[in-house]
PDB file of C-alpha atoms in Angstrom:
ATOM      1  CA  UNK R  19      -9.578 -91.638 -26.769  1.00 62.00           C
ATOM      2  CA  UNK R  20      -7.569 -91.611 -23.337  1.00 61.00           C
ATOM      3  CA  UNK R  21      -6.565 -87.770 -24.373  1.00 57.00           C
ATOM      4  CA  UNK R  22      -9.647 -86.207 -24.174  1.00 54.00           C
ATOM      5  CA  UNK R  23     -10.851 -87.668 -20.984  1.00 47.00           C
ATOM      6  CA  UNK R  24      -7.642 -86.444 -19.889  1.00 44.00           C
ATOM      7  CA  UNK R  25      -8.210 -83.039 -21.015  1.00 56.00           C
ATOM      8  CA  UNK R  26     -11.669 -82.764 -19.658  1.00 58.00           C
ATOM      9  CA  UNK R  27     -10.536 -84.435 -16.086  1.00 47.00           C
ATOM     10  CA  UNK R  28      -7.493 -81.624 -15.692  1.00 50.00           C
ATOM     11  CA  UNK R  29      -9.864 -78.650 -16.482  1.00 47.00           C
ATOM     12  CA  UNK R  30     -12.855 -79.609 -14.625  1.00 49.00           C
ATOM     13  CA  UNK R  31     -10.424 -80.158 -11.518  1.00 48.00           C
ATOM     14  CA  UNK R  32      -9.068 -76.638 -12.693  1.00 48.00           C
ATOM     15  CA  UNK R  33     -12.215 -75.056 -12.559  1.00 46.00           C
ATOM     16  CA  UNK R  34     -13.352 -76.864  -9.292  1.00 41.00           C
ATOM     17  CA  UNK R  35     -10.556 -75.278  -7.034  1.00 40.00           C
ATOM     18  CA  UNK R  36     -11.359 -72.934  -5.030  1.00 45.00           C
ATOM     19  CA  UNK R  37      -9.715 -69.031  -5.216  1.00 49.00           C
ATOM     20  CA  UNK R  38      -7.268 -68.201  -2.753  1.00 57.00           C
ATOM     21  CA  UNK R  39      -8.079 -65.094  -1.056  1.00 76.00           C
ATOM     22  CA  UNK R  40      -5.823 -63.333   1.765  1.00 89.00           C
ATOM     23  CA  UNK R  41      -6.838 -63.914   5.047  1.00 93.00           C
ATOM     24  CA  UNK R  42      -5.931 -62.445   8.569  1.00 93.00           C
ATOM     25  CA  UNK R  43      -3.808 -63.460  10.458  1.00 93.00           C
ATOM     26  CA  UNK R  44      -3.471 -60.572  13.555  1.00 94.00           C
ATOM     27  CA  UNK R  45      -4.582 -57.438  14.000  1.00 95.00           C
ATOM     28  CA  UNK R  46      -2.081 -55.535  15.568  1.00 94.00           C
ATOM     29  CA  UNK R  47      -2.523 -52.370  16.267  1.00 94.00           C
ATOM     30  CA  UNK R  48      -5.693 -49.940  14.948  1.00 93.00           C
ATOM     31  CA  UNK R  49      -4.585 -49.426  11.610  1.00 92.00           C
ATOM     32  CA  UNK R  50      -2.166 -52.454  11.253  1.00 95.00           C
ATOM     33  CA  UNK R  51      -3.357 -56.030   9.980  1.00 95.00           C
ATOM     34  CA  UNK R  52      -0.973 -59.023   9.577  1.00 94.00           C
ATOM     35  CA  UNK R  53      -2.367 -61.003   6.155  1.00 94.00           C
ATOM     36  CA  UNK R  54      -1.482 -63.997   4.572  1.00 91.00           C
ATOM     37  CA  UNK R  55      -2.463 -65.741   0.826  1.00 85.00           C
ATOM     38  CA  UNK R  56      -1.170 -69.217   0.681  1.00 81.00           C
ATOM     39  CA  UNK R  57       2.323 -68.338   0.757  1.00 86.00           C
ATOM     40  CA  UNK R  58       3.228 -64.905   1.684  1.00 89.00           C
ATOM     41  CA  UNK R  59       2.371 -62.744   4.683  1.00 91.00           C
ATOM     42  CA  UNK R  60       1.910 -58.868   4.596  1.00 88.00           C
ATOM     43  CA  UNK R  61       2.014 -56.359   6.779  1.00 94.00           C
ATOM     44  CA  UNK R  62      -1.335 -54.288   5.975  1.00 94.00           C
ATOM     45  CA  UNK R  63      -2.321 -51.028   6.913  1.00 94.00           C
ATOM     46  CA  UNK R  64      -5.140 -49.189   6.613  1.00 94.00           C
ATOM     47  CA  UNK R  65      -5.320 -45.797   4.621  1.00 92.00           C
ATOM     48  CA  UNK R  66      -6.570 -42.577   5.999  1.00 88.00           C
ATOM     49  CA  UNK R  67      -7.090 -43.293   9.543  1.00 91.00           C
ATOM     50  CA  UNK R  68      -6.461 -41.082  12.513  1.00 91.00           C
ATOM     51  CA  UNK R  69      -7.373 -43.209  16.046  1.00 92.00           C
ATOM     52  CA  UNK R  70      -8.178 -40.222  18.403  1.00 91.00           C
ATOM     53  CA  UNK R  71      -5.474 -40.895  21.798  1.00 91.00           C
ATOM     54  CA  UNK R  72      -6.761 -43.317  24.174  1.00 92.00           C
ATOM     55  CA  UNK R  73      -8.887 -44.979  21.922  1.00 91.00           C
ATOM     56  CA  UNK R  74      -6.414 -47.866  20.671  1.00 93.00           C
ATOM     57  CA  UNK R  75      -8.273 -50.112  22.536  1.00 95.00           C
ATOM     58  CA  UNK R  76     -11.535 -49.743  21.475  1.00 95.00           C
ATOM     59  CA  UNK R  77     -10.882 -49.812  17.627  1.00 95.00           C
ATOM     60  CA  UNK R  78      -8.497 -52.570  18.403  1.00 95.00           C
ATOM     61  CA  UNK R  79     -11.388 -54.643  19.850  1.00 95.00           C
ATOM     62  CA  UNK R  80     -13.243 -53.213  16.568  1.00 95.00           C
ATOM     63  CA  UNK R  81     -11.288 -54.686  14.254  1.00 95.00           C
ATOM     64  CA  UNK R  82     -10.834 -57.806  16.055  1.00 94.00           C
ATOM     65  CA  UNK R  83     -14.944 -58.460  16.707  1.00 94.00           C
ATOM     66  CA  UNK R  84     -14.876 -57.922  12.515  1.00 92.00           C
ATOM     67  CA  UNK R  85     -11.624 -60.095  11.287  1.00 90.00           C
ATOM     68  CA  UNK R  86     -11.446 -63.435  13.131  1.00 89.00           C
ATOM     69  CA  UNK R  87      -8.372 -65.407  11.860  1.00 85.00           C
ATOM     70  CA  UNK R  88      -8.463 -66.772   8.798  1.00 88.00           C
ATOM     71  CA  UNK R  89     -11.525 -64.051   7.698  1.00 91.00           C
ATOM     72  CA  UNK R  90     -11.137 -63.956   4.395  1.00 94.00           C
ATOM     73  CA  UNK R  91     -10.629 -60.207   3.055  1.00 94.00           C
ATOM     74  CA  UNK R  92     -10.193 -58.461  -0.142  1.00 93.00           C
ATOM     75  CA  UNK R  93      -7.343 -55.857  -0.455  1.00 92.00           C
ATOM     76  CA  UNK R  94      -7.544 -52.782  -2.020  1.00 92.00           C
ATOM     77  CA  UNK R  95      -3.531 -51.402  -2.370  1.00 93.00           C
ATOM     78  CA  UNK R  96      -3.368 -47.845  -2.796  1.00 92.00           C
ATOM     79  CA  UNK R  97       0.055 -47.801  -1.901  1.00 91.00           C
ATOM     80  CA  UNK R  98       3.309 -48.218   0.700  1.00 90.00           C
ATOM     81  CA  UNK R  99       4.780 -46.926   3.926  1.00 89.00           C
ATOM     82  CA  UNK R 100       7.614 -47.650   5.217  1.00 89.00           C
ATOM     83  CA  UNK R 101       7.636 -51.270   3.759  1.00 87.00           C
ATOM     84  CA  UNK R 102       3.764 -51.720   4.838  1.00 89.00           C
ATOM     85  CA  UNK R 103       1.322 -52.390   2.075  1.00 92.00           C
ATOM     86  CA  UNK R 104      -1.247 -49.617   2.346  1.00 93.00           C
ATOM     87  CA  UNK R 105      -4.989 -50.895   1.227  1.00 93.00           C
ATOM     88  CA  UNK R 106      -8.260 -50.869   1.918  1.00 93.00           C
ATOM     89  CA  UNK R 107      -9.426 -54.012   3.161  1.00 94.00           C
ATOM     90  CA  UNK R 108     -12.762 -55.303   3.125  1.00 94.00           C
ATOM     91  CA  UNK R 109     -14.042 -58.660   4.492  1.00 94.00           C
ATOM     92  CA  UNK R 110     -15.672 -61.117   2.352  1.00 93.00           C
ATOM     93  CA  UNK R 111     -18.784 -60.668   2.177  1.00 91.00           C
ATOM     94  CA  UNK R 112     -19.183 -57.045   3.036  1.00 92.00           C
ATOM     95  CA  UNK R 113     -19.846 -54.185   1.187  1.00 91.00           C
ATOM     96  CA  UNK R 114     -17.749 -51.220   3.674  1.00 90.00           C
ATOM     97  CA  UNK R 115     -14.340 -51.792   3.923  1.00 92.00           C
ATOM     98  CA  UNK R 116     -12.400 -51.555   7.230  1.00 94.00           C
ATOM     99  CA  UNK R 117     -11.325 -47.917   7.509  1.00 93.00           C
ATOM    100  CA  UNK R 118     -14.575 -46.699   6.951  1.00 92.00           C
ATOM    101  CA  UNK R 119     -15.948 -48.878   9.246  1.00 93.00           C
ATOM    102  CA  UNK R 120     -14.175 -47.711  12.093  1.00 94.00           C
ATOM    103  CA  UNK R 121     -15.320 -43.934  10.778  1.00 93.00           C
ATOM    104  CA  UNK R 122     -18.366 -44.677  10.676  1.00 93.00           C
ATOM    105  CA  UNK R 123     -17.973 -46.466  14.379  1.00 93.00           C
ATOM    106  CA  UNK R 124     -16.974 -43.301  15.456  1.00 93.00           C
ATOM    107  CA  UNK R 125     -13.342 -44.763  16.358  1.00 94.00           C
ATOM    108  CA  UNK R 126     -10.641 -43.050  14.261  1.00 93.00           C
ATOM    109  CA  UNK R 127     -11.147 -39.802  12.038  1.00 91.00           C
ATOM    110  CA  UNK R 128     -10.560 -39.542   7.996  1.00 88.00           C
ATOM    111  CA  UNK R 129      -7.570 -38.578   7.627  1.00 84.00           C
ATOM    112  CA  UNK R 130      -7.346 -37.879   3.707  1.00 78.00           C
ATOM    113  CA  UNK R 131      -8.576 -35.071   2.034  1.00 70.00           C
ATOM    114  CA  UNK R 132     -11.716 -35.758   0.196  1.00 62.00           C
ATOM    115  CA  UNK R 133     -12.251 -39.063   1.152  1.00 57.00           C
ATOM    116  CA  UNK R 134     -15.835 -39.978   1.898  1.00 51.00           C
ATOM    117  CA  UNK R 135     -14.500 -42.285   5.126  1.00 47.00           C
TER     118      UNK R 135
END
């Protein structure tokens, strides 16, 4: 009898906790993003983005406005650079993910051939 209380206790405290999404931690530069899941940080950048010189700032301020810390974001990898996870993030919640935001923004250029950012 005591076993399938048991059983029922451990899944519905299974099913209860919540999913551990990455979160930010810093932005650092216009294209770079420092993330963390519960126990791992990443060094995140975003795909197919050219920042126009002088505009650093700006975009910087961007990004910063959008992604608190601790914002909650869903990655996207696409691949790796130089030991930097490349992926399109996108904050919980949102439906346009951070590089085409700051297209659209007017802040940084596509930068990949046939992308729609």
């Amino acid at each position: 009898m005591i076993r399938p209380v048991l059983i029922i206790l451990v899944l519905l405290v299974i099913a209860v906790s919540p999913a551990s999404a990455a979160e930010v931690l810093q932005v650092r530069t216009p294209s770079l993003l420092q993330v963390g899941d519960r126990n791992r940080t990443y060094t995140v950048e975003l795909p197919c983005l050219t920042v126009p010189e002088g505009g650093d700032a700006a975009a910087v301020s961007w990004l910063r406005e959008r992604l608190p810390r601790r914002r909650r974001v869903n990655l996207r990898p696409v691949g790796s650079r130089d030991g930097h996870l490349l992926a399109r993030v996108t904050p919980i919640g949102e439906t346009v993910d951070l590089s085409t935001g700051l297209v659209n923004a007017g802040l940084a250029q596509s930068s990949c051939p046939g992308d729609p950012a």
